[in-house]
Coordinates of N, CA and C in Angstrom, one line a residue:
M1 N -134.2 143.0 -76.2 CA -135.4 142.2 -76.5 C -135.0 140.8 -76.5
N2 N -135.7 140.0 -75.6 CA -135.5 138.6 -75.5 C -136.9 138.0 -75.2
V3 N -137.7 137.6 -76.2 CA -139.0 137.2 -76.0 C -139.1 135.7 -75.8
R4 N -139.9 135.3 -74.9 CA -140.1 133.9 -74.7 C -141.5 133.5 -75.2
V5 N -141.6 132.5 -75.9 CA -142.8 132.1 -76.6 C -143.5 130.9 -75.8
M6 N -144.6 131.1 -75.3 CA -145.3 130.1 -74.6 C -146.3 129.4 -75.5
G7 N -146.2 128.2 -75.7 CA -147.1 127.4 -76.5 C -148.3 126.9 -75.8
I8 N -149.6 127.1 -76.3 CA -150.8 126.7 -75.7 C -151.1 125.3 -76.0
L9 N -151.4 124.5 -74.9 CA -151.8 123.1 -75.1 C -153.0 122.9 -74.3
N10 N -154.2 122.8 -75.0 CA -155.5 122.7 -74.4 C -155.9 121.2 -74.3
V11 N -155.9 120.6 -73.2 CA -156.4 119.2 -73.0 C -157.9 119.2 -72.6
T12 N -158.6 119.8 -73.5 CA -160.1 120.1 -73.2 C -160.9 119.6 -74.4
P13 N -162.1 119.3 -74.2 CA -163.1 119.0 -75.3 C -163.8 120.2 -75.9
D14 N -163.6 121.4 -75.3 CA -164.4 122.6 -75.7 C -163.8 123.9 -75.7
S15 N -162.4 124.0 -75.9 CA -161.8 125.2 -76.0 C -162.2 125.9 -77.3
F16 N -162.1 127.3 -77.3 CA -162.8 128.0 -78.4 C -162.0 127.8 -79.7
S17 N -160.7 127.5 -79.7 CA -159.9 127.3 -80.8 C -159.6 125.9 -81.3
D18 N -159.1 125.1 -80.4 CA -158.7 123.7 -80.7 C -159.4 122.7 -79.7
G19 N -160.6 123.0 -79.2 CA -161.2 122.0 -78.3 C -161.4 120.7 -78.9
G20 N -160.9 119.7 -78.2 CA -161.1 118.3 -78.6 C -159.9 117.7 -79.3
R21 N -159.0 118.5 -79.8 CA -157.9 118.0 -80.6 C -156.9 117.3 -79.9
Y22 N -156.7 117.7 -78.5 CA -155.6 117.2 -77.7 C -156.1 116.7 -76.5
V23 N -157.4 116.3 -76.4 CA -158.0 115.8 -75.2 C -157.4 114.4 -74.8
E24 N -157.1 113.6 -75.7 CA -156.4 112.3 -75.4 C -154.9 112.6 -75.0
P25 N -154.5 112.0 -74.0 CA -153.1 112.2 -73.6 C -152.0 112.0 -74.6
S26 N -152.2 111.0 -75.4 CA -151.2 110.7 -76.5 C -151.2 111.8 -77.5
A27 N -152.3 112.4 -77.9 CA -152.3 113.5 -78.8 C -151.7 114.8 -78.2
A28 N -152.0 115.0 -77.0 CA -151.5 116.1 -76.2 C -149.9 116.0 -76.1
I29 N -149.4 114.9 -75.8 CA -148.0 114.7 -75.7 C -147.3 114.9 -77.1
Q30 N -147.9 114.3 -78.1 CA -147.4 114.6 -79.4 C -147.3 116.0 -79.8
R31 N -148.5 116.7 -79.5 CA -148.5 118.2 -79.8 C -147.4 119.0 -79.0
A32 N -147.3 118.6 -77.7 CA -146.2 119.2 -76.9 C -144.8 119.1 -77.5
H33 N -144.5 118.0 -78.0 CA -143.2 117.8 -78.6 C -143.2 118.6 -80.0
E34 N -144.2 118.7 -80.7 CA -144.2 119.4 -81.9 C -143.9 120.9 -81.6
M35 N -144.6 121.4 -80.6 CA -144.4 122.8 -80.3 C -143.0 123.1 -79.8
I36 N -142.3 122.2 -79.0 CA -140.9 122.4 -78.7 C -140.1 122.3 -80.0
E37 N -140.3 121.4 -80.8 CA -139.5 121.4 -82.1 C -139.7 122.7 -82.9
D38 N -140.9 123.3 -82.8 CA -141.2 124.6 -83.5 C -140.6 125.8 -82.7
G39 N -140.0 125.6 -81.5 CA -139.3 126.6 -80.9 C -139.9 127.2 -79.6
A40 N -141.0 126.5 -79.1 CA -141.6 127.0 -77.8 C -140.6 127.0 -76.7
D41 N -140.6 128.1 -76.0 CA -139.7 128.2 -74.8 C -140.4 127.7 -73.5
I42 N -141.7 127.7 -73.6 CA -142.5 127.2 -72.4 C -143.8 126.5 -72.9
L43 N -144.2 125.5 -72.2 CA -145.5 124.9 -72.6 C -146.5 125.2 -71.5
D44 N -147.7 125.7 -72.0 CA -148.8 126.1 -71.0 C -150.0 125.2 -71.2
I45 N -150.2 124.4 -70.3 CA -151.1 123.3 -70.4 C -152.4 123.6 -69.6
G46 N -153.5 123.6 -70.2 CA -154.8 123.9 -69.5 C -155.8 122.8 -69.8
A47 N -156.7 122.5 -68.8 CA -157.7 121.5 -68.8 C -159.1 122.0 -68.8
E48 N -159.2 123.4 -68.7 CA -160.5 123.9 -68.6 C -160.6 125.0 -69.7
S49 N -161.6 125.0 -70.5 CA -161.9 126.1 -71.5 C -162.3 127.3 -70.8
T50 N -161.7 128.4 -71.2 CA -162.3 129.8 -70.6 C -162.8 130.6 -71.8
R51 N -163.3 130.0 -72.8 CA -164.0 130.7 -73.9 C -165.2 131.4 -73.2
P52 N -165.7 132.5 -74.0 CA -166.9 133.2 -73.5 C -168.1 132.2 -73.2
G53 N -168.7 132.3 -72.1 CA -169.7 131.4 -71.7 C -169.4 130.0 -71.2
Y54 N -168.1 129.8 -70.9 CA -167.6 128.5 -70.5 C -168.3 128.0 -69.2
T55 N -168.3 126.7 -69.0 CA -168.7 126.1 -67.7 C -167.5 125.8 -66.9
P56 N -167.5 126.3 -65.7 CA -166.4 126.1 -64.8 C -166.2 124.6 -64.5
L57 N -165.0 124.2 -64.2 CA -164.6 122.8 -64.0 C -164.1 122.7 -62.5
D58 N -164.5 121.6 -61.9 CA -164.0 121.4 -60.6 C -162.6 120.9 -60.6
A59 N -161.9 121.0 -59.5 CA -160.4 120.7 -59.4 C -160.2 119.3 -59.6
K60 N -161.0 118.4 -59.2 CA -160.9 116.9 -59.4 C -160.9 116.6 -60.9
T61 N -161.9 117.1 -61.6 CA -161.9 116.8 -63.0 C -160.8 117.4 -63.8
E62 N -160.4 118.6 -63.4 CA -159.4 119.3 -64.0 C -158.1 118.4 -63.9
W63 N -157.8 118.0 -62.7 CA -156.5 117.2 -62.4 C -156.6 115.9 -63.2
A64 N -157.8 115.3 -63.3 CA -157.8 113.9 -64.0 C -157.5 114.2 -65.5
R65 N -157.7 115.3 -66.0 CA -157.2 115.6 -67.4 C -155.8 115.9 -67.5
L66 N -155.3 116.6 -66.5 CA -153.9 117.1 -66.5 C -152.9 116.0 -66.1
E67 N -153.2 115.2 -65.1 CA -152.2 114.4 -64.5 C -151.5 113.5 -65.5
P68 N -152.2 112.7 -66.4 CA -151.5 111.7 -67.2 C -150.6 112.5 -68.2
V69 N -151.0 113.7 -68.7 CA -150.1 114.5 -69.6 C -148.9 115.0 -68.9
L70 N -149.1 115.5 -67.7 CA -148.0 116.1 -66.9 C -147.0 114.9 -66.5
R71 N -147.5 113.9 -66.1 CA -146.6 112.8 -65.7 C -145.8 112.2 -66.8
A72 N -146.3 112.2 -68.0 CA -145.6 111.7 -69.2 C -144.6 112.8 -69.7
L73 N -145.0 114.0 -69.7 CA -144.2 115.1 -70.3 C -143.0 115.5 -69.4
L74 N -143.3 115.8 -68.2 CA -142.3 116.4 -67.3 C -140.9 115.8 -67.3
P75 N -140.8 114.5 -67.2 CA -139.5 113.8 -67.2 C -138.8 113.9 -68.5
D76 N -139.6 114.3 -69.7 CA -139.1 114.0 -71.0 C -139.0 115.4 -71.8
V77 N -139.1 116.5 -71.2 CA -138.9 117.8 -71.9 C -138.0 118.7 -71.2
S78 N -137.3 119.6 -71.9 CA -136.2 120.4 -71.4 C -136.7 121.8 -71.1
V79 N -138.0 122.2 -71.6 CA -138.5 123.4 -71.4 C -139.4 123.5 -70.2
P80 N -139.5 124.7 -69.5 CA -140.5 124.8 -68.4 C -141.9 124.5 -68.9
V81 N -142.6 123.9 -67.9 CA -144.0 123.6 -68.1 C -144.9 124.5 -67.1
S82 N -145.9 125.1 -67.7 CA -146.9 125.9 -67.0 C -148.2 125.2 -66.9
V83 N -149.0 125.4 -65.9 CA -150.4 124.9 -65.8 C -151.2 126.1 -65.7
D84 N -152.3 126.1 -66.6 CA -153.3 127.2 -66.7 C -154.4 126.8 -65.7
T85 N -154.4 127.3 -64.5 CA -155.4 127.0 -63.6 C -155.7 128.1 -62.6
Y86 N -156.9 128.2 -62.1 CA -157.2 129.1 -61.0 C -157.5 128.4 -59.6
H87 N -157.4 127.0 -59.7 CA -157.7 126.2 -58.5 C -156.4 126.0 -57.7
A88 N -156.3 126.4 -56.5 CA -155.1 126.2 -55.7 C -154.9 124.8 -55.6
E89 N -155.9 123.9 -55.4 CA -155.6 122.5 -55.3 C -155.0 121.9 -56.5
T90 N -155.4 122.3 -57.6 CA -154.7 121.9 -58.9 C -153.2 122.4 -59.0
A91 N -153.1 123.7 -58.6 CA -151.8 124.3 -58.6 C -150.8 123.5 -57.7
A92 N -151.2 123.1 -56.6 CA -150.4 122.4 -55.6 C -150.0 121.0 -56.1
R93 N -150.9 120.3 -56.8 CA -150.6 119.1 -57.3 C -149.6 119.2 -58.5
A94 N -149.8 120.2 -59.3 CA -149.0 120.4 -60.5 C -147.6 120.8 -60.0
I95 N -147.4 121.6 -59.0 CA -146.1 122.0 -58.5 C -145.4 120.7 -57.9
D96 N -146.2 119.9 -57.3 CA -145.6 118.7 -56.7 C -145.0 117.7 -57.7
V97 N -145.6 117.7 -59.0 CA -145.0 116.9 -60.0 C -144.0 117.4 -60.9
G98 N -143.7 118.8 -60.6 CA -142.6 119.4 -61.3 C -143.0 120.6 -62.2
V99 N -144.2 121.1 -62.2 CA -144.6 122.3 -62.9 C -143.9 123.4 -62.3
T100 N -143.4 124.4 -63.1 CA -142.6 125.6 -62.6 C -143.3 126.8 -62.7
I101 N -144.5 126.9 -63.4 CA -145.2 128.2 -63.6 C -146.7 127.9 -63.4
I102 N -147.4 128.7 -62.6 CA -148.9 128.6 -62.5 C -149.4 129.8 -63.2
N103 N -150.3 129.6 -64.1 CA -150.8 130.7 -65.0 C -152.3 130.9 -64.5
D104 N -152.6 131.9 -63.8 CA -153.9 132.0 -63.1 C -154.7 133.1 -63.8
I105 N -155.8 132.7 -64.5 CA -156.6 133.7 -65.1 C -157.6 134.5 -64.2
S106 N -157.6 134.1 -62.9 CA -158.6 134.7 -62.1 C -158.3 135.8 -61.2
A107 N -157.0 136.4 -61.4 CA -156.5 137.4 -60.5 C -156.5 136.9 -59.1
C108 N -156.1 135.6 -58.9 CA -155.9 135.1 -57.6 C -157.2 135.0 -56.8
A109 N -158.3 134.6 -57.4 CA -159.6 134.5 -56.8 C -159.6 133.4 -55.6
D110 N -158.9 132.4 -55.9 CA -158.8 131.3 -54.9 C -157.8 131.7 -53.7
K111 N -158.4 132.0 -52.6 CA -157.6 132.5 -51.4 C -156.5 131.6 -50.9
D112 N -156.6 130.3 -51.3 CA -155.6 129.4 -50.9 C -154.3 129.4 -51.8
M113 N -154.4 130.2 -52.9 CA -153.3 130.2 -53.8 C -152.0 130.7 -53.2
P114 N -152.0 131.8 -52.5 CA -150.7 132.3 -51.9 C -150.1 131.3 -51.0
R115 N -150.9 130.5 -50.3 CA -150.4 129.5 -49.4 C -149.7 128.4 -50.3
V116 N -150.4 128.0 -51.3 CA -149.8 126.9 -52.2 C -148.4 127.3 -52.8
L117 N -148.3 128.6 -53.0 CA -147.0 129.2 -53.6 C -145.9 129.2 -52.6
Q118 N -146.2 129.0 -51.3 CA -145.1 129.0 -50.3 C -144.4 127.7 -50.4
G119 N -143.0 127.8 -50.0 CA -142.2 126.6 -49.9 C -141.8 126.0 -51.2
N120 N -141.9 126.7 -52.3 CA -141.4 126.3 -53.6 C -141.0 127.4 -54.4
T121 N -140.5 127.2 -55.6 CA -139.9 128.2 -56.4 C -140.7 128.6 -57.7
A122 N -141.9 128.0 -57.8 CA -142.8 128.2 -58.9 C -143.1 129.6 -59.2
Q123 N -143.1 130.1 -60.4 CA -143.4 131.4 -60.8 C -145.0 131.4 -60.9
Y124 N -145.5 132.7 -60.8 CA -146.9 132.8 -60.8 C -147.3 134.0 -61.7
V125 N -148.3 133.7 -62.6 CA -148.8 134.7 -63.5 C -150.0 135.3 -62.9
Y126 N -150.0 136.5 -62.6 CA -151.1 137.3 -62.1 C -151.8 138.1 -63.3
M127 N -153.0 137.6 -63.6 CA -153.6 138.1 -64.8 C -154.8 139.0 -64.4
H128 N -154.9 140.2 -65.0 CA -156.0 141.0 -64.7 C -157.3 140.5 -65.1
N129 N -158.2 140.4 -64.2 CA -159.6 139.9 -64.4 C -160.5 140.5 -63.4
R130 N -161.7 140.6 -63.6 CA -162.7 141.1 -62.6 C -164.1 140.5 -62.8
P131 N -164.9 140.6 -61.9 CA -166.3 139.9 -62.0 C -167.1 140.5 -63.1
Q132 N -167.0 141.8 -63.5 CA -167.8 142.4 -64.5 C -167.0 143.4 -65.4
V133 N -167.5 143.6 -66.6 CA -166.9 144.6 -67.4 C -167.2 145.9 -67.0
D134 N -166.3 146.8 -67.0 CA -166.6 148.2 -66.6 C -165.9 149.1 -67.8
G135 N -166.7 149.5 -68.8 CA -166.1 150.1 -69.9 C -165.6 151.5 -69.6
A136 N -165.8 152.1 -68.4 CA -165.2 153.3 -68.1 C -163.7 153.2 -67.6
L137 N -163.2 152.1 -67.3 CA -161.9 151.9 -66.8 C -160.9 152.2 -68.0
S138 N -159.9 153.1 -67.6 CA -158.8 153.4 -68.4 C -157.7 152.3 -68.3
V139 N -156.7 152.3 -69.2 CA -155.6 151.4 -69.0 C -154.8 151.7 -67.7
S140 N -154.7 152.9 -67.2 CA -154.1 153.3 -65.9 C -154.9 152.7 -64.8
D141 N -156.3 152.6 -64.9 CA -157.1 152.1 -63.9 C -156.8 150.5 -63.8
I142 N -156.7 149.9 -65.0 CA -156.4 148.4 -65.1 C -155.1 148.1 -64.4
V143 N -154.0 149.0 -64.8 CA -152.7 148.8 -64.3 C -152.8 148.9 -62.7
A144 N -153.5 149.8 -62.2 CA -153.7 150.0 -60.8 C -154.3 148.8 -60.1
E145 N -155.3 148.2 -60.8 CA -155.8 146.9 -60.2 C -154.8 145.9 -60.2
V146 N -154.0 145.7 -61.3 CA -152.9 144.7 -61.3 C -151.9 145.0 -60.1
R147 N -151.6 146.3 -60.0 CA -150.6 146.6 -58.9 C -151.1 146.2 -57.5
A148 N -152.5 146.5 -57.2 CA -153.0 146.2 -56.0 C -153.1 144.7 -55.7
G149 N -153.3 143.9 -56.8 CA -153.3 142.4 -56.6 C -152.0 141.9 -56.4
V150 N -151.0 142.4 -57.1 CA -149.6 142.0 -56.9 C -149.1 142.4 -55.5
E151 N -149.5 143.5 -55.0 CA -149.0 143.9 -53.6 C -149.6 143.0 -52.6
R152 N -150.9 142.5 -52.9 CA -151.5 141.5 -51.8 C -150.6 140.3 -51.9
L153 N -150.1 139.8 -53.0 CA -149.3 138.6 -53.1 C -147.9 138.8 -52.4
L154 N -147.4 140.0 -52.6 CA -146.1 140.3 -51.9 C -146.3 140.4 -50.4
D155 N -147.4 140.9 -50.0 CA -147.7 140.9 -48.5 C -147.9 139.5 -47.9
A156 N -148.3 138.6 -48.9 CA -148.5 137.2 -48.4 C -147.2 136.4 -48.4
G157 N -146.1 137.1 -48.9 CA -144.8 136.4 -48.8 C -144.2 136.0 -50.2
L158 N -144.9 136.3 -51.2 CA -144.4 135.8 -52.6 C -143.2 136.7 -52.9
H159 N -142.1 136.2 -53.3 CA -140.9 136.9 -53.7 C -141.2 137.6 -55.0
P160 N -140.8 138.9 -55.2 CA -141.0 139.6 -56.5 C -140.5 138.9 -57.7
S161 N -139.4 138.2 -57.5 CA -138.7 137.5 -58.7 C -139.6 136.4 -59.2
R162 N -140.6 136.0 -58.5 CA -141.5 134.9 -59.0 C -142.8 135.4 -59.8
L163 N -142.9 136.7 -59.8 CA -144.1 137.2 -60.4 C -144.0 137.6 -61.9
I164 N -145.1 137.3 -62.6 CA -145.2 137.7 -64.0 C -146.7 138.3 -64.0
V165 N -146.9 139.4 -64.8 CA -148.1 140.1 -64.9 C -148.7 139.9 -66.3
D166 N -150.0 139.8 -66.4 CA -150.6 139.7 -67.7 C -151.8 140.7 -67.7
P167 N -151.9 141.5 -68.7 CA -153.1 142.5 -68.8 C -154.4 141.9 -68.9
G168 N -154.5 140.6 -69.3 CA -155.7 139.9 -69.3 C -156.6 140.2 -70.5
I169 N -155.9 140.2 -71.7 CA -156.6 140.5 -73.0 C -157.9 139.5 -73.2
G170 N -159.0 140.0 -73.4 CA -160.1 139.2 -73.7 C -160.9 138.8 -72.4
F171 N -160.5 139.3 -71.3 CA -161.2 139.0 -70.0 C -161.7 140.3 -69.3
A172 N -163.0 140.3 -69.2 CA -163.7 141.4 -68.5 C -163.3 142.8 -69.2
K173 N -163.2 142.9 -70.4 CA -162.8 144.0 -71.1 C -163.7 144.3 -72.4
T174 N -163.9 145.5 -72.7 CA -164.6 145.8 -74.0 C -163.6 145.6 -75.1
Y175 N -164.1 145.7 -76.3 CA -163.3 145.7 -77.5 C -162.2 146.8 -77.4
T176 N -162.6 147.9 -77.1 CA -161.7 149.1 -77.0 C -160.6 148.9 -76.0
Q177 N -161.0 148.4 -74.8 CA -160.1 148.2 -73.7 C -159.0 147.2 -74.1
N178 N -159.5 146.1 -74.8 CA -158.5 145.1 -75.2 C -157.4 145.8 -76.0
L179 N -157.8 146.6 -77.0 CA -156.9 147.3 -77.9 C -156.0 148.3 -77.2
A180 N -156.7 148.9 -76.3 CA -155.9 150.0 -75.5 C -154.8 149.3 -74.6
C181 N -155.2 148.2 -74.0 CA -154.2 147.5 -73.2 C -152.9 147.0 -74.0
I182 N -153.2 146.6 -75.2 CA -152.1 146.3 -76.1 C -151.3 147.6 -76.5
R183 N -152.0 148.6 -76.9 CA -151.5 149.8 -77.3 C -150.6 150.4 -76.2
H184 N -151.0 150.2 -75.0 CA -150.2 150.9 -73.8 C -149.6 149.8 -73.0
I185 N -149.2 148.7 -73.5 CA -148.7 147.6 -72.7 C -147.4 147.9 -71.9
G186 N -146.7 149.0 -72.3 CA -145.6 149.4 -71.6 C -145.9 149.9 -70.2
Q187 N -147.2 150.3 -69.9 CA -147.6 150.7 -68.6 C -147.6 149.6 -67.6
F188 N -147.9 148.3 -68.1 CA -147.8 147.1 -67.3 C -146.3 146.8 -67.0
G189 N -145.5 147.0 -68.0 CA -144.0 146.7 -67.8 C -143.4 147.7 -66.7
Q190 N -144.1 148.9 -66.5 CA -143.5 149.8 -65.5 C -143.7 149.4 -64.1
L191 N -144.5 148.3 -63.9 CA -144.7 147.7 -62.6 C -143.5 147.1 -62.1
G192 N -142.6 146.7 -63.1 CA -141.3 146.1 -62.7 C -141.2 144.5 -62.8
Y193 N -142.2 144.0 -63.4 CA -142.3 142.5 -63.6 C -142.3 142.1 -65.1
P194 N -141.9 140.9 -65.4 CA -142.1 140.4 -66.8 C -143.6 140.5 -67.2
V195 N -143.8 140.8 -68.4 CA -145.2 140.9 -68.9 C -145.6 139.8 -69.9
L196 N -146.6 139.1 -69.6 CA -147.1 138.1 -70.5 C -148.3 138.6 -71.3
L197 N -148.2 138.5 -72.6 CA -149.3 138.9 -73.4 C -150.0 137.7 -74.1
G198 N -151.3 137.5 -73.9 CA -152.0 136.5 -74.5 C -153.2 137.0 -75.4
T199 N -152.9 137.0 -76.7 CA -153.9 137.5 -77.7 C -154.4 136.5 -78.7
S200 N -153.7 135.4 -78.8 CA -153.8 134.4 -79.9 C -155.2 134.0 -80.1
R201 N -155.6 134.4 -81.4 CA -156.9 134.0 -82.0 C -158.1 134.5 -81.3
K202 N -158.0 135.5 -80.4 CA -159.1 135.9 -79.6 C -160.2 136.7 -80.3
R203 N -161.3 136.8 -79.7 CA -162.6 137.3 -80.3 C -162.4 138.7 -80.9
F204 N -161.5 139.5 -80.1 CA -161.4 140.9 -80.5 C -160.7 141.0 -81.8
I205 N -159.8 140.0 -82.2 CA -159.2 140.0 -83.5 C -160.2 139.7 -84.5
G206 N -161.1 138.7 -84.2 CA -162.2 138.4 -85.2 C -163.1 139.6 -85.4
H207 N -163.3 140.3 -84.4 CA -164.2 141.6 -84.4 C -163.5 142.6 -85.3
A208 N -162.2 142.8 -85.2 CA -161.5 143.8 -85.9 C -161.4 143.5 -87.4
L209 N -161.2 142.2 -87.7 CA -161.0 141.8 -89.0 C -162.2 141.1 -89.7
G210 N -163.2 140.8 -89.0 CA -164.3 140.1 -89.5 C -164.0 138.7 -89.9
L211 N -163.2 138.0 -89.0 CA -162.7 136.7 -89.3 C -163.0 135.6 -88.3
E212 N -163.3 134.4 -88.8 CA -163.6 133.3 -87.8 C -162.2 132.9 -87.1
V213 N -162.3 132.1 -86.1 CA -161.1 131.7 -85.2 C -160.0 131.2 -86.0
E214 N -160.3 130.3 -87.0 CA -159.2 129.6 -87.7 C -158.5 130.5 -88.8
E215 N -159.0 131.7 -88.9 CA -158.4 132.7 -89.8 C -157.7 133.8 -89.2
R216 N -157.4 133.7 -87.9 CA -156.9 134.9 -87.2 C -155.4 134.8 -87.0
L217 N -154.7 134.1 -87.8 CA -153.2 134.1 -87.6 C -152.5 135.4 -87.8
E218 N -152.8 136.1 -88.9 CA -152.1 137.4 -89.1 C -152.5 138.4 -88.1
G219 N -153.8 138.4 -87.7 CA -154.1 139.4 -86.7 C -153.5 139.1 -85.4
S220 N -153.3 137.8 -85.0 CA -152.6 137.4 -83.8 C -151.1 137.9 -83.9
L221 N -150.5 137.7 -85.0 CA -149.1 138.0 -85.2 C -148.9 139.5 -85.1
A222 N -149.9 140.3 -85.6 CA -149.8 141.7 -85.4 C -149.8 142.2 -84.0
T223 N -150.7 141.5 -83.2 CA -150.7 142.0 -81.8 C -149.4 141.6 -81.1
V224 N -148.9 140.4 -81.4 CA -147.7 139.9 -80.8 C -146.6 140.9 -81.1
A225 N -146.5 141.2 -82.4 CA -145.3 142.1 -82.9 C -145.4 143.4 -82.1
Y226 N -146.6 144.0 -82.0 CA -146.7 145.3 -81.4 C -146.4 145.1 -80.0
G227 N -146.9 144.0 -79.3 CA -146.6 143.8 -77.9 C -145.2 143.7 -77.6
V228 N -144.4 142.9 -78.3 CA -143.1 142.7 -78.0 C -142.2 143.9 -78.3
L229 N -142.6 144.7 -79.2 CA -141.9 145.9 -79.5 C -142.1 147.0 -78.5
H230 N -143.1 146.8 -77.6 CA -143.5 147.8 -76.6 C -143.5 147.3 -75.2
G231 N -142.8 146.1 -75.0 CA -142.6 145.8 -73.6 C -143.0 144.4 -73.2
A232 N -143.7 143.6 -73.9 CA -144.0 142.2 -73.6 C -142.8 141.4 -73.6
T233 N -142.6 140.6 -72.7 CA -141.4 139.7 -72.6 C -141.8 138.2 -72.8
M234 N -143.1 138.0 -72.7 CA -143.6 136.6 -72.9 C -144.8 136.7 -73.8
V235 N -145.0 135.8 -74.6 CA -146.3 135.7 -75.5 C -146.8 134.4 -75.5
R236 N -148.1 134.2 -75.3 CA -148.8 132.9 -75.2 C -149.7 132.7 -76.5
V237 N -149.3 131.7 -77.2 CA -149.8 131.6 -78.6 C -150.2 130.1 -79.0
H238 N -151.1 129.9 -79.9 CA -151.3 128.6 -80.5 C -150.4 128.4 -81.6
D239 N -150.0 129.3 -82.4 CA -149.2 129.1 -83.6 C -147.8 129.4 -83.3
V240 N -147.1 128.4 -82.8 CA -145.8 128.5 -82.2 C -144.8 128.8 -83.3
R241 N -144.7 128.0 -84.3 CA -143.7 128.2 -85.3 C -143.7 129.5 -86.0
E242 N -144.9 130.0 -86.3 CA -144.9 131.3 -87.0 C -144.6 132.5 -86.0
T243 N -145.0 132.2 -84.8 CA -144.7 133.4 -83.8 C -143.2 133.4 -83.5
V244 N -142.6 132.2 -83.3 CA -141.1 132.2 -83.0 C -140.3 132.8 -84.2
R245 N -140.7 132.4 -85.4 CA -140.0 133.0 -86.5 C -140.1 134.5 -86.6
M246 N -141.2 135.0 -86.3 CA -141.4 136.5 -86.3 C -140.7 137.2 -85.2
C247 N -140.8 136.6 -84.0 CA -140.0 137.2 -82.8 C -138.5 137.1 -83.1
R248 N -138.0 136.1 -83.6 CA -136.5 136.0 -83.9 C -136.2 137.1 -85.0
M249 N -137.0 137.3 -85.9 CA -136.7 138.3 -86.9 C -136.7 139.7 -86.3
L250 N -137.7 140.0 -85.4 CA -137.8 141.3 -84.7 C -136.5 141.4 -83.9
E251 N -136.1 140.4 -83.2 CA -134.8 140.5 -82.4 C -133.6 140.8 -83.2
E252 N -133.5 140.2 -84.4 CA -132.4 140.4 -85.2 C -132.3 142.0 -85.7
I253 N -133.5 142.5 -86.0 CA -133.6 143.9 -86.4 C -133.2 144.8 -85.2
H254 N -133.8 144.4 -84.1 CA -133.5 145.2 -82.8 C -132.0 145.2 -82.4
H255 N -131.4 144.1 -82.6 CA -130.0 144.0 -82.1 C -128.9 144.5 -83.0
V256 N -129.3 144.8 -84.3 CA -128.2 145.3 -85.2 C -127.7 146.7 -84.8
D257 N -126.4 146.8 -85.0 CA -125.8 148.1 -84.8 C -126.2 149.1 -85.8
A258 N -126.1 150.4 -85.5 CA -126.5 151.4 -86.5 C -125.5 151.4 -87.5
C259 N -125.8 151.6 -88.8 CA -124.9 151.6 -89.9 C -124.2 152.9 -89.9

């Protein structure tokens, strides 16, 4: 067990959890350094909210938010930086300035994305998503859709070592499907790629516990703990310090020799 904790940094005015807190570059940069001090292994920076009912952002506006933060951070941090985008244009610009992971929530909807990933070594997160919710889908069906998407990327020339898969918790899924994907996350690991789990503060946790977004720490930690014990190798979270401490404790227990 060797879990990598990805800290979420939203440079947006309207994200569901922390919208507006880090929209100014100086605040975002300060928060990035705080997360690294708290133990973040990766920073994931996003400029577009993907909360339920969000308004899509064009690539030009997205890059205008990202560029000052990335240009200030990248020369000054020792951890990998990821950009959360589904725009191939934004991904290309981010890779050009030194970003090493593209975290795409769209299941590679932008057909130019495979081309952008050519000629560099950036990793790519393929997240399960679809145009509409289908409550009849089983976890095996969802895994099959991820497999098909990954195979298209491999056919386009992306090396397997650069792929990460994400079950897409909170995206195009019913409450039960979200829980089932966590419960059976090992099926995603059987695809043979690192598995990223992103559950932090999401609505299904609020539904389960009857809590507002600012009260979902414990529920988030429970989903992370279950996920890493059953195959997740990366977790994407808002609460970095608490998650890192929990993961390090789980690792200590996991690594101890039998008495």
